[in-house]
PDB file of C-alpha atoms in Angstrom:
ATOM      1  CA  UNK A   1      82.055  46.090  11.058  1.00 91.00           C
ATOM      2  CA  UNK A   2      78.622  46.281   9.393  1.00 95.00           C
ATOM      3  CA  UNK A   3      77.864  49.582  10.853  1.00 96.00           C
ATOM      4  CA  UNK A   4      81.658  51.045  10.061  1.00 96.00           C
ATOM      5  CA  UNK A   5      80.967  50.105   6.702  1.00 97.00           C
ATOM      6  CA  UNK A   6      77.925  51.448   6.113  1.00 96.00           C
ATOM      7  CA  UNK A   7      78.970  54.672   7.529  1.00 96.00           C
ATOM      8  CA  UNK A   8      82.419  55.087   5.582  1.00 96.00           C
ATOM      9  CA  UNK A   9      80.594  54.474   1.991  1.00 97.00           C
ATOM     10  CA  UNK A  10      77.762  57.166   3.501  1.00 96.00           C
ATOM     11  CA  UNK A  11      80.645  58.998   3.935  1.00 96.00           C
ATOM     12  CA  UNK A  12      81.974  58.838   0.242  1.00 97.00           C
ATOM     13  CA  UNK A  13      78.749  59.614  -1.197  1.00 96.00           C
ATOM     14  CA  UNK A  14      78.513  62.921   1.023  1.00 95.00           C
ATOM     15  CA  UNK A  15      81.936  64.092   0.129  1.00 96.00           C
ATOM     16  CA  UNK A  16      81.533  63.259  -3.737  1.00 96.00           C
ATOM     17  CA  UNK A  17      78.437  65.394  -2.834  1.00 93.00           C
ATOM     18  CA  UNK A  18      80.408  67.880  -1.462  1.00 93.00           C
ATOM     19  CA  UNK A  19      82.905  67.800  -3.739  1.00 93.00           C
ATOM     20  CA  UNK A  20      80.521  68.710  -7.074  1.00 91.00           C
ATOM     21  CA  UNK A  21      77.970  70.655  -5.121  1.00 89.00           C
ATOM     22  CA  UNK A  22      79.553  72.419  -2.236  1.00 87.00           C
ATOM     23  CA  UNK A  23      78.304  70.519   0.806  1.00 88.00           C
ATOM     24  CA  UNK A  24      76.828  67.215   1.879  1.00 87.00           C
ATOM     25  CA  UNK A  25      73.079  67.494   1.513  1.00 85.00           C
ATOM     26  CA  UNK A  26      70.917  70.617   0.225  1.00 86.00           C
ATOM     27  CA  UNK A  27      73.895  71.352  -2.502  1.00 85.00           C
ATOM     28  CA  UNK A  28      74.244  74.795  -3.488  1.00 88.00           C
ATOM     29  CA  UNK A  29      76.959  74.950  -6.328  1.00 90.00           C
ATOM     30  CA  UNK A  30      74.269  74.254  -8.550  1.00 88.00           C
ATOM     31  CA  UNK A  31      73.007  77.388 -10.780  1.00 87.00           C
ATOM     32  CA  UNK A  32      71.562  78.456 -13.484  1.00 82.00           C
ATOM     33  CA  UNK A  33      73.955  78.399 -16.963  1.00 85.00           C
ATOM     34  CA  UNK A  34      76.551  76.270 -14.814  1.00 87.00           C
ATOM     35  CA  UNK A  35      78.499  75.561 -10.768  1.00 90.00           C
ATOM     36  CA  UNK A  36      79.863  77.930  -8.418  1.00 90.00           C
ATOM     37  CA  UNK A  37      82.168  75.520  -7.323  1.00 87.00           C
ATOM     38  CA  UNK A  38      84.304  72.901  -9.314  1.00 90.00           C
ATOM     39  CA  UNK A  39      86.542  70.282  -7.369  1.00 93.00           C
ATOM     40  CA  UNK A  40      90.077  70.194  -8.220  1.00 92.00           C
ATOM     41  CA  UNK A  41      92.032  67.573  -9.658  1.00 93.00           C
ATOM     42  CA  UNK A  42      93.814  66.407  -6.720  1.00 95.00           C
ATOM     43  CA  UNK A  43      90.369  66.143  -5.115  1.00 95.00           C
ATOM     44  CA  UNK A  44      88.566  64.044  -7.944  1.00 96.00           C
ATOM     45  CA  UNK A  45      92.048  61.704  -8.024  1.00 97.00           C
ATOM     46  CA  UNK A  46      90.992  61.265  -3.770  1.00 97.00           C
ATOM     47  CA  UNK A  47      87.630  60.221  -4.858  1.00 97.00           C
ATOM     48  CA  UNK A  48      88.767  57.734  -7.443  1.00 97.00           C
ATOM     49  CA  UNK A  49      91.498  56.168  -4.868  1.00 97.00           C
ATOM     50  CA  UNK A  50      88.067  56.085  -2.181  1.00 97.00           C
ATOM     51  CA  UNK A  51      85.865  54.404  -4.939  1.00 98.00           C
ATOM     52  CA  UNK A  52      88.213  52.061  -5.739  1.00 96.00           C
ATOM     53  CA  UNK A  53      87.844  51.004  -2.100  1.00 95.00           C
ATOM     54  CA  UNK A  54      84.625  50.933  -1.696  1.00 96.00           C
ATOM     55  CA  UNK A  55      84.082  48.043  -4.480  1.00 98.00           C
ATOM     56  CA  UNK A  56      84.851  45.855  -1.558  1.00 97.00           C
ATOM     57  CA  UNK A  57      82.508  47.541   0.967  1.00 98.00           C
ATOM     58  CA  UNK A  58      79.812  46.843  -1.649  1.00 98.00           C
ATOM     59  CA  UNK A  59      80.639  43.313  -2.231  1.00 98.00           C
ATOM     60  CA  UNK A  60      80.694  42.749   1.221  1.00 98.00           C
ATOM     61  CA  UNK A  61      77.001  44.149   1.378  1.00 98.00           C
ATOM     62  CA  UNK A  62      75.697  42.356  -1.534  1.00 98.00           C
ATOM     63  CA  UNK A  63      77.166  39.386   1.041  1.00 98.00           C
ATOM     64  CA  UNK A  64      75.148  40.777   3.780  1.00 98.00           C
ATOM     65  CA  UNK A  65      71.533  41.478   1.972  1.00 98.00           C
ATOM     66  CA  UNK A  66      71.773  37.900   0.753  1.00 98.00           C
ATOM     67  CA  UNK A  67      72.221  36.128   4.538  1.00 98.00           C
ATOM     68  CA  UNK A  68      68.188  38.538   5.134  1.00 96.00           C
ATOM     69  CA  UNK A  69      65.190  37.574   4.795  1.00 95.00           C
ATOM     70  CA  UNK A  70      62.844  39.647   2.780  1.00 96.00           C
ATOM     71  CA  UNK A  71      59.024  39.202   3.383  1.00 96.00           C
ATOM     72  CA  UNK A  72      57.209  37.342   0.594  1.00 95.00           C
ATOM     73  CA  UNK A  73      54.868  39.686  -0.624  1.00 97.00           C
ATOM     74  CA  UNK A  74      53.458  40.487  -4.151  1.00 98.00           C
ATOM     75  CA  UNK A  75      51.578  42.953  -5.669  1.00 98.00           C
ATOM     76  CA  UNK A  76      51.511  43.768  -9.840  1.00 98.00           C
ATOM     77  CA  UNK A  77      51.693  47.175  -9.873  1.00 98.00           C
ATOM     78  CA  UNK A  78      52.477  50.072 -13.160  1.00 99.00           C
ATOM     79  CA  UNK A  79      56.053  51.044 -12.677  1.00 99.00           C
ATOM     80  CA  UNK A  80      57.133  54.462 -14.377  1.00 99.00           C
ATOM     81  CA  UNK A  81      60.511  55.752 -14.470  1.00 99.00           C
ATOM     82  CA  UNK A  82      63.144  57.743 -16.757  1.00 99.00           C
ATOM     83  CA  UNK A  83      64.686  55.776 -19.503  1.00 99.00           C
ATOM     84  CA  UNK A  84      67.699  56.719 -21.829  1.00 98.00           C
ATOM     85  CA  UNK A  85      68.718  53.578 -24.454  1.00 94.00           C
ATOM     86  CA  UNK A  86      72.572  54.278 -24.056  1.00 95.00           C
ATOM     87  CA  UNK A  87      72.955  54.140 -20.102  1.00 97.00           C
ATOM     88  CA  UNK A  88      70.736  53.609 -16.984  1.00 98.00           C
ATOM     89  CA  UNK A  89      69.344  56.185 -16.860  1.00 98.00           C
ATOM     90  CA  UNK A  90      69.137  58.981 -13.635  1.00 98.00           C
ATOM     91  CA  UNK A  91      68.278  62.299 -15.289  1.00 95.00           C
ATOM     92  CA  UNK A  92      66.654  63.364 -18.608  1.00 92.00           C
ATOM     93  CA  UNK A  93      65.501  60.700 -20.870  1.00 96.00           C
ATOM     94  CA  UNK A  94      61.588  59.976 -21.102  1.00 98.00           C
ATOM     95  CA  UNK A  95      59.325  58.689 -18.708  1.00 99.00           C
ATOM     96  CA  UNK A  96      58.577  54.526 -19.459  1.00 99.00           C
ATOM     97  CA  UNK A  97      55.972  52.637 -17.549  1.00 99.00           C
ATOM     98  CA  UNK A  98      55.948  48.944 -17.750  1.00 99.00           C
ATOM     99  CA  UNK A  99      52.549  48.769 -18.468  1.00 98.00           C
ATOM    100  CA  UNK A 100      53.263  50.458 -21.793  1.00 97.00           C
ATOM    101  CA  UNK A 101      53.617  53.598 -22.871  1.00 97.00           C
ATOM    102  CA  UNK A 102      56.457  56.634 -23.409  1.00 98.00           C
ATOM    103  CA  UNK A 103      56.482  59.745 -23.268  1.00 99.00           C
ATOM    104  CA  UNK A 104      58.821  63.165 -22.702  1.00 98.00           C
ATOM    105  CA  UNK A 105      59.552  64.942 -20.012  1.00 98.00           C
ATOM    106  CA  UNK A 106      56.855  67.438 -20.785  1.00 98.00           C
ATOM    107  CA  UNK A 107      54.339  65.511 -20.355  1.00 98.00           C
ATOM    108  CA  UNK A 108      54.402  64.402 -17.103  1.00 98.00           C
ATOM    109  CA  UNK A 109      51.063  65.327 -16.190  1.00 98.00           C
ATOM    110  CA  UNK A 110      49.628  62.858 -18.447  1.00 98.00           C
ATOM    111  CA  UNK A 111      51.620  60.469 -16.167  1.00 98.00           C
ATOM    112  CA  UNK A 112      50.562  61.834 -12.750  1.00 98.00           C
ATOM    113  CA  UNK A 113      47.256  62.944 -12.675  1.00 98.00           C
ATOM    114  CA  UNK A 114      47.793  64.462  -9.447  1.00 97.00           C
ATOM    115  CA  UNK A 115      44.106  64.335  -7.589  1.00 97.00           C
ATOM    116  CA  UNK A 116      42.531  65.062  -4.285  1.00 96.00           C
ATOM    117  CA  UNK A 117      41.387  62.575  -1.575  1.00 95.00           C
ATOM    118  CA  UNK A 118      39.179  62.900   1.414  1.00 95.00           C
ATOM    119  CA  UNK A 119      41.628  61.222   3.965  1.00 91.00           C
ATOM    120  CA  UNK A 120      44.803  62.768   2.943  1.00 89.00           C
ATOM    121  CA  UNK A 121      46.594  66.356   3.085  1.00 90.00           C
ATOM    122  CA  UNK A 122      49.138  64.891   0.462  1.00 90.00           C
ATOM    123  CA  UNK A 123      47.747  64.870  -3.393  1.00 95.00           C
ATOM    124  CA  UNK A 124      47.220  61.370  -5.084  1.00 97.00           C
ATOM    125  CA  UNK A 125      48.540  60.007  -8.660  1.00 98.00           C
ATOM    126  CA  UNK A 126      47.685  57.523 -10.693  1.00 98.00           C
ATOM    127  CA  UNK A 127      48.053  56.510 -14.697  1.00 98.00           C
ATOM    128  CA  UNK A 128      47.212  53.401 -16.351  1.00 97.00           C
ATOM    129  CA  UNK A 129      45.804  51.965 -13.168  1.00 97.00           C
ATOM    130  CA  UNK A 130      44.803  52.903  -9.829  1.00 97.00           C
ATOM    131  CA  UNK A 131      48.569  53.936  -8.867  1.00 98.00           C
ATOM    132  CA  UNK A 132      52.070  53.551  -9.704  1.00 99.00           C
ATOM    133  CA  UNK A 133      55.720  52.980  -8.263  1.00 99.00           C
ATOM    134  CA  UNK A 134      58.272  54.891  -8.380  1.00 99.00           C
ATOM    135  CA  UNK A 135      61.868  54.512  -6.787  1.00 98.00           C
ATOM    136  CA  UNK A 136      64.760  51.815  -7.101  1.00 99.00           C
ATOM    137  CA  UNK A 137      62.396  48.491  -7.692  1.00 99.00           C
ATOM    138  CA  UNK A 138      60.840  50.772 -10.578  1.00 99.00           C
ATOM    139  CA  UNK A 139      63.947  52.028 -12.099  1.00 99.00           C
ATOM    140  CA  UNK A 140      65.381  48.645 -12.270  1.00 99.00           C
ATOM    141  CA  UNK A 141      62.291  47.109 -13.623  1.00 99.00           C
ATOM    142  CA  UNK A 142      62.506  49.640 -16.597  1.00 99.00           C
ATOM    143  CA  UNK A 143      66.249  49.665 -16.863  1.00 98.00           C
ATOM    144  CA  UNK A 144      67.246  46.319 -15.945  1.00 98.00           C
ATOM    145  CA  UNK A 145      69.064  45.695 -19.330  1.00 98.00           C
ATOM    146  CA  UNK A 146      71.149  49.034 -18.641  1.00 98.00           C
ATOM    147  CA  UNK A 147      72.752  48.150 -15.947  1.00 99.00           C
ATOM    148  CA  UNK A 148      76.273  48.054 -15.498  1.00 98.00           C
ATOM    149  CA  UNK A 149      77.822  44.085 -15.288  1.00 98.00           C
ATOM    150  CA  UNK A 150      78.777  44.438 -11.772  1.00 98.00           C
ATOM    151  CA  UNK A 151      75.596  45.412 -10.967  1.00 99.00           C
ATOM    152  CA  UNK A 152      74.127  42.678 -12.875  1.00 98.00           C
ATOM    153  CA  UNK A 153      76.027  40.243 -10.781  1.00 98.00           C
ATOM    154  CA  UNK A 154      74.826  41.525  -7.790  1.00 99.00           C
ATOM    155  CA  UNK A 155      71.087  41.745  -8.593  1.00 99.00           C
ATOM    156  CA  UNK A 156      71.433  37.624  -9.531  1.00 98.00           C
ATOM    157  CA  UNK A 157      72.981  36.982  -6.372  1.00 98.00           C
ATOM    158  CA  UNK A 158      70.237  38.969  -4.679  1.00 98.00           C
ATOM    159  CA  UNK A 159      67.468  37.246  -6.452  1.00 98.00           C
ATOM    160  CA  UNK A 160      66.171  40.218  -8.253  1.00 98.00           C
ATOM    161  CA  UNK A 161      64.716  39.479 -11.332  1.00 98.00           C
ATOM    162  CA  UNK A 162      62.392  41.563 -13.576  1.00 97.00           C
ATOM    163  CA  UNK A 163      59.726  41.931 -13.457  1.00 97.00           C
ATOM    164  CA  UNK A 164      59.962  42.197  -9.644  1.00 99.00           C
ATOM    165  CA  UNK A 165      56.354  42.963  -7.867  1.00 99.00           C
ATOM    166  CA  UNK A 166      57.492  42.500  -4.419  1.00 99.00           C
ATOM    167  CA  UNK A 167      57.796  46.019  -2.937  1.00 98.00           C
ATOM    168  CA  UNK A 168      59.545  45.129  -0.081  1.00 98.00           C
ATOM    169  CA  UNK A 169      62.539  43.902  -2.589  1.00 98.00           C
ATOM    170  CA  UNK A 170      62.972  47.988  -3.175  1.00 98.00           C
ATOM    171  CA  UNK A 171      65.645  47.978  -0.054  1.00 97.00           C
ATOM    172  CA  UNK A 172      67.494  45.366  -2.767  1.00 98.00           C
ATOM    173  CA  UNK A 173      67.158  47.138  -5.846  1.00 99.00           C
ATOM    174  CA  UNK A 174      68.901  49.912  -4.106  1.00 98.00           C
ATOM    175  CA  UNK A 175      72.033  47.909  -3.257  1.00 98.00           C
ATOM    176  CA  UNK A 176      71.862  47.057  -6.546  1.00 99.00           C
ATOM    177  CA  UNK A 177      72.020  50.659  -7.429  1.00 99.00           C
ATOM    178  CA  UNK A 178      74.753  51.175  -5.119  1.00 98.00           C
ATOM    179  CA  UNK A 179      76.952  48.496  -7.150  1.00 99.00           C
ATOM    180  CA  UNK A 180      75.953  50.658 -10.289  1.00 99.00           C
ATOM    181  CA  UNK A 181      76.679  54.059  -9.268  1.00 98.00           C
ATOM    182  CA  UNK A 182      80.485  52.822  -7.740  1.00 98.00           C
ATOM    183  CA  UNK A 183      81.167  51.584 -11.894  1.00 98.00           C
ATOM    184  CA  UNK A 184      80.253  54.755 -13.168  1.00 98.00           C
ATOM    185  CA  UNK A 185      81.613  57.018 -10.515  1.00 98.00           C
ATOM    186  CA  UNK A 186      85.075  55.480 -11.557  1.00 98.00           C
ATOM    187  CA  UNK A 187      84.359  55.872 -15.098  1.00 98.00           C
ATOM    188  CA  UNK A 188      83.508  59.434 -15.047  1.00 97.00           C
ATOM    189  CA  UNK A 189      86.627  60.482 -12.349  1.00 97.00           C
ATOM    190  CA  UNK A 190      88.762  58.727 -14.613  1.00 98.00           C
ATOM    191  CA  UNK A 191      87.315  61.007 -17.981  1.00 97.00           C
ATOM    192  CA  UNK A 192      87.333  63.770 -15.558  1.00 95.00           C
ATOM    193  CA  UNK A 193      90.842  62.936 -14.585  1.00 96.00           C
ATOM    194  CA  UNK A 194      91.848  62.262 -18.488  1.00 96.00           C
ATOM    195  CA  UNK A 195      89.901  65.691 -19.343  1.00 94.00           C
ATOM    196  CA  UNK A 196      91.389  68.198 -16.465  1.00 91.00           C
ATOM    197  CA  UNK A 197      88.903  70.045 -14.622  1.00 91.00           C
ATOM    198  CA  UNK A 198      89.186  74.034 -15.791  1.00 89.00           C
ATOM    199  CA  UNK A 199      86.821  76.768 -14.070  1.00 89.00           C
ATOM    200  CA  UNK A 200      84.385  77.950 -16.569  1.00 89.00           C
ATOM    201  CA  UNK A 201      82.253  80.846 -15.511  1.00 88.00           C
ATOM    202  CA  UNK A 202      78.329  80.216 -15.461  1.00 88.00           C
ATOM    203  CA  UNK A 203      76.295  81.327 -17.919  1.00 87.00           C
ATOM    204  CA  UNK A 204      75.167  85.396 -17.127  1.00 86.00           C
ATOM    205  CA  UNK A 205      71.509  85.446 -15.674  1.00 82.00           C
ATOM    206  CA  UNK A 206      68.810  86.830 -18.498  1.00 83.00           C
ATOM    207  CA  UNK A 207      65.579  88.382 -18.271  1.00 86.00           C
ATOM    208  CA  UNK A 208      64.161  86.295 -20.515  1.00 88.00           C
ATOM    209  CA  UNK A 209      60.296  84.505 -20.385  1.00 95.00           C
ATOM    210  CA  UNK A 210      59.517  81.158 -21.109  1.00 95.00           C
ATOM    211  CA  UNK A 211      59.007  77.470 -19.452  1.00 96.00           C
ATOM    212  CA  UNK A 212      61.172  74.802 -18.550  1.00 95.00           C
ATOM    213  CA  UNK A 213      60.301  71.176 -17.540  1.00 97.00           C
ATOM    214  CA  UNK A 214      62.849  68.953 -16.101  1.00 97.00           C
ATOM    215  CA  UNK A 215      62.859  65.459 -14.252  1.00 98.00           C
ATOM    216  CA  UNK A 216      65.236  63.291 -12.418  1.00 97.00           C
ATOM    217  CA  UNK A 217      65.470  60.067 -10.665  1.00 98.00           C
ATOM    218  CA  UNK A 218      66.468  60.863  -6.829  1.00 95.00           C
ATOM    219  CA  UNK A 219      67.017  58.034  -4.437  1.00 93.00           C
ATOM    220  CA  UNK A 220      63.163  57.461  -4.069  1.00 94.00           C
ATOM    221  CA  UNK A 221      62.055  58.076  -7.717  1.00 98.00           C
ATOM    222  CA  UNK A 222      61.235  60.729 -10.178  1.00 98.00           C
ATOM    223  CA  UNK A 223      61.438  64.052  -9.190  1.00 98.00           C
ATOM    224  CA  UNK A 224      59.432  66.689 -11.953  1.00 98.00           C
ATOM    225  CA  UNK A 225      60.461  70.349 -12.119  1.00 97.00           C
ATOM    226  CA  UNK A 226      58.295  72.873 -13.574  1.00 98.00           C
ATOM    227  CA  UNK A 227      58.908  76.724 -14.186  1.00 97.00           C
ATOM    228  CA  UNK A 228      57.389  79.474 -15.439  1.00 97.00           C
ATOM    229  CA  UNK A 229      59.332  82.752 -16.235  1.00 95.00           C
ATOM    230  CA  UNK A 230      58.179  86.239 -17.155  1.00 95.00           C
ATOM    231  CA  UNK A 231      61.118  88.594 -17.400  1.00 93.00           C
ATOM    232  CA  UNK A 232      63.471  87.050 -15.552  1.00 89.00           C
ATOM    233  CA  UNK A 233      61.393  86.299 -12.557  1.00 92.00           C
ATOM    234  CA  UNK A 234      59.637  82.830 -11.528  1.00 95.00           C
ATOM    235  CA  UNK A 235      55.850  83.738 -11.555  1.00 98.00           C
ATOM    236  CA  UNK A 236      54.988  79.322 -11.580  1.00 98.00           C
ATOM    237  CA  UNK A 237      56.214  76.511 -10.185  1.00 98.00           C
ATOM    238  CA  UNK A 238      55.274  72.491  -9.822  1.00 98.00           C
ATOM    239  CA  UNK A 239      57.286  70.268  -8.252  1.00 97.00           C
ATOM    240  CA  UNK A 240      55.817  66.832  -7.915  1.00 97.00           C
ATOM    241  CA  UNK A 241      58.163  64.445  -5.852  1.00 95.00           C
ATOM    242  CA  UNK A 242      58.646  60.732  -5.591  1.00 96.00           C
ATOM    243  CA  UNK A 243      57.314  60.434  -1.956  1.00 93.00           C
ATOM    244  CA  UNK A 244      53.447  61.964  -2.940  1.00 94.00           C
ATOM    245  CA  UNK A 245      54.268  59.615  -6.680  1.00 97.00           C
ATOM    246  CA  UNK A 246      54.390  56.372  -4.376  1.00 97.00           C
ATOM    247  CA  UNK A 247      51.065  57.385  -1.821  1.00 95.00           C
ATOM    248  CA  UNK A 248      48.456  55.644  -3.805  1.00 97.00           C
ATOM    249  CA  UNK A 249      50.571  52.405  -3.826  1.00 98.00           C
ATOM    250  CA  UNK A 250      51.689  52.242  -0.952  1.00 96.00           C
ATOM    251  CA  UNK A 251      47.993  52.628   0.504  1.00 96.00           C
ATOM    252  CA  UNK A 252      47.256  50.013  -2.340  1.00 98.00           C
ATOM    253  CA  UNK A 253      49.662  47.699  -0.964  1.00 98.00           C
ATOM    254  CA  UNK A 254      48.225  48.106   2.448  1.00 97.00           C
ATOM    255  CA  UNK A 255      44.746  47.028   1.281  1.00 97.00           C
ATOM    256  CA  UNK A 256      46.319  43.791   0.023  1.00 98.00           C
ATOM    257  CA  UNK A 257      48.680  42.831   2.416  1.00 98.00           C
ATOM    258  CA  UNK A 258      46.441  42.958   5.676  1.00 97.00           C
ATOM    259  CA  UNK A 259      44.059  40.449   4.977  1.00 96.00           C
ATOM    260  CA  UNK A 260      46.796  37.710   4.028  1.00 96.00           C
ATOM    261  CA  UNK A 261      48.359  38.640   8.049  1.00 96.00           C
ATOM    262  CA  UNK A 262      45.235  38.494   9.994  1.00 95.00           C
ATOM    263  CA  UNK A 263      46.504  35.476  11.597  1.00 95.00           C
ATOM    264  CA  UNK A 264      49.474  37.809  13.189  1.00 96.00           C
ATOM    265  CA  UNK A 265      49.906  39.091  16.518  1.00 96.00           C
ATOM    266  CA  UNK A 266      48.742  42.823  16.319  1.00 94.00           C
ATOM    267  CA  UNK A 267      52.838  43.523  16.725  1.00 93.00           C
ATOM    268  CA  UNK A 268      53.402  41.721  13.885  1.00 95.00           C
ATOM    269  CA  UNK A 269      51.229  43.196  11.791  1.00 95.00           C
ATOM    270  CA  UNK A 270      52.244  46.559  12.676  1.00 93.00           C
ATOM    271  CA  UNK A 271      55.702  45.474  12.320  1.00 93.00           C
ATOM    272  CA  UNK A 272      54.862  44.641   8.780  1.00 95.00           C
ATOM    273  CA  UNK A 273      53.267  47.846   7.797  1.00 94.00           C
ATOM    274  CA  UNK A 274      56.151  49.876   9.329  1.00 92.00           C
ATOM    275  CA  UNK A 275      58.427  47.683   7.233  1.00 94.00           C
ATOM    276  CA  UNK A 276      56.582  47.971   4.219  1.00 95.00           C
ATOM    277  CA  UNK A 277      56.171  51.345   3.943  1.00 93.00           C
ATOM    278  CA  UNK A 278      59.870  52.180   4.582  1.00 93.00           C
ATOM    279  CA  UNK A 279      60.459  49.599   2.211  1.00 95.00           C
ATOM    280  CA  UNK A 280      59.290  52.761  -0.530  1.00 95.00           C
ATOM    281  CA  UNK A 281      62.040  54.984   1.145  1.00 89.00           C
ATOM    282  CA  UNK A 282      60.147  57.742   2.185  1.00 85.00           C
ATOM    283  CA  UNK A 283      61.116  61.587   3.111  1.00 74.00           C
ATOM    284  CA  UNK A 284      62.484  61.029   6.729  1.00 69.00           C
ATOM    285  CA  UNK A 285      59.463  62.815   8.543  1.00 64.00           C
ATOM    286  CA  UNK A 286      56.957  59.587   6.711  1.00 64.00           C
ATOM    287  CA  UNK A 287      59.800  56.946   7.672  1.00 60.00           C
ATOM    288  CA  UNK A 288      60.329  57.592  11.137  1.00 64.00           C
ATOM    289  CA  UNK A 289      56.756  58.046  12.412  1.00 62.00           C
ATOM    290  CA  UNK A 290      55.457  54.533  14.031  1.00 64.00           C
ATOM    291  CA  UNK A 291      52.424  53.623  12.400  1.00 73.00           C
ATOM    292  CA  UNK A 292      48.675  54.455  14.578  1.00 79.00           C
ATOM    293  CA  UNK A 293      47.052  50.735  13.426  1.00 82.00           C
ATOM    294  CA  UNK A 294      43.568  50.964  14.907  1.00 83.00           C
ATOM    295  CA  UNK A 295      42.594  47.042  15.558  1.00 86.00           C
ATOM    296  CA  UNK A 296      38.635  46.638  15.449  1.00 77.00           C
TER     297      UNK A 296
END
């Protein structure tokens, strides 16, 4: 049943994908000055019948997550995500850190500060301290008080409270999210529905020069675009992503952890590493690789 469930509201989300963007993953409706593809009515009146649904599928995981036991682990870290004061906010807005601190969209790379490091391929960011968070734990420590009530409900009976330090309570926060997103997917099918969904051609391609900037929250944190156009024709690009954001702390979170495990078999402790570092939601290529724990 658990694994039934879990697929048919994986399911929902890749056909609402499908639906606005053309196909499950990797959407492609998307362009600039509009969509190639809209979904029709009857198709956005399926989706709201589905949704309505699924509010049981996530009630019965908010059930689940509570009967598991997440390892007691804490670490303060900065946590920086997009914030809007009217809704919780997944795109736009300006970038908040709990430590303190706003600013737009722009200026992300007064947030990042991407550097290099000896041991690593992957670039390394940091702002107020020696890393940051990004992702679902972040998000909800920033936008706790915009969340929708159902969601609310479920982060009480989860036991997620800000602000929340425990990394491996990220897997919660996202169920959390889960119970969000189902409220406002209904909400916005049923203006949608109210509205009537009529094609509108996308805006006519320019040559135009200039530079854009734009961020959103994706699954695993805040994902920063950056363009630069001469005559119609992309000549820069920077695309900092939520997996290279979260490097630093995970590594950081490493260097605590191990020396309160010691006592642990060495299975255990690279049981604990795996866990933790999935815990962040990683691109699949990080998540699925075992760890190589040298013991010395």
């Amino acid at each position: 049943d658990v694994v039934l469930r879990a697929l048919r509201m994986k399911k929902l989300a890749g056909d609402i994908c499908a639906a606005v963007s053309g196909r499950h993953t990797h959407p492609i409706a998307m362009t600039v000055g509009g969509f190639t593809h809209y979904p029709s009515n009857d198709e956005v009146a399926q989706l709201r019948e589905r949704l309505e649904t699924m509010r049981e599928d996530v009630n019965a995981t908010v059930e689940l997550f509570q009967t598991l036991r997440i390892p007691g682990f804490e670490r303060d870290t900065e946590y920086i995500a997009l914030r809007k004061e009217d809704e919780y906010c997944f795109i736009d807005g300006q970038i908040v850190s709990t430590d303190g601190g706003t600013w737009s969209v722009e200026q992300y790379r007064e947030v990042t500060n991407e550097t290099l490091v000896p041991h690593s391929t992957a670039k390394h960011t940091a702002n107020q301290r020696e890393s940051y968070m990004v992702g679902a734990l972040a998000r909800f420590n920033v936008n706790h008080d915009k969340l929708h009530p159902v969601a609310q409900a479920a982060a009480d009976a989860l036991g997620l409270k800000p602000k929340c330090t425990n990394p491996y309570m990220n897997t919660i926060a996202q169920v959390v999210e889960i119970a969000h997103c189902v409220e406002e997917a209904i909400r916005i099918t049923d203006t949608l529905l109210e509205r009537g969904i009529e094609w509108e051609e996308p805006a006519p391609p320019t040559r135009l020069s200039g530079e854009g900037v734009g961020a959103c929250e994706v699954p695993r944190g805040t994902l920063f675009h950056n363009y630069v156009i001469e005559d119609g024709i992309v000549v820069g690009a920077n695309c900092i992503i939520p997996t290279g954001q979260n490097l630093a702390n995970i590594e950081a979170d490493m260097r605590t952890l191990v020396p309160s495990i010691l006592d642990r078999s060495q299975e255990e402790i690279t049981q604990a590493l795996e866990m933790l570092v999935r815990a962040y939601d990683p691109c699949i290529s990080c998540s699925t690789h075992l760890l190589n724990v040298e013991f010395v």
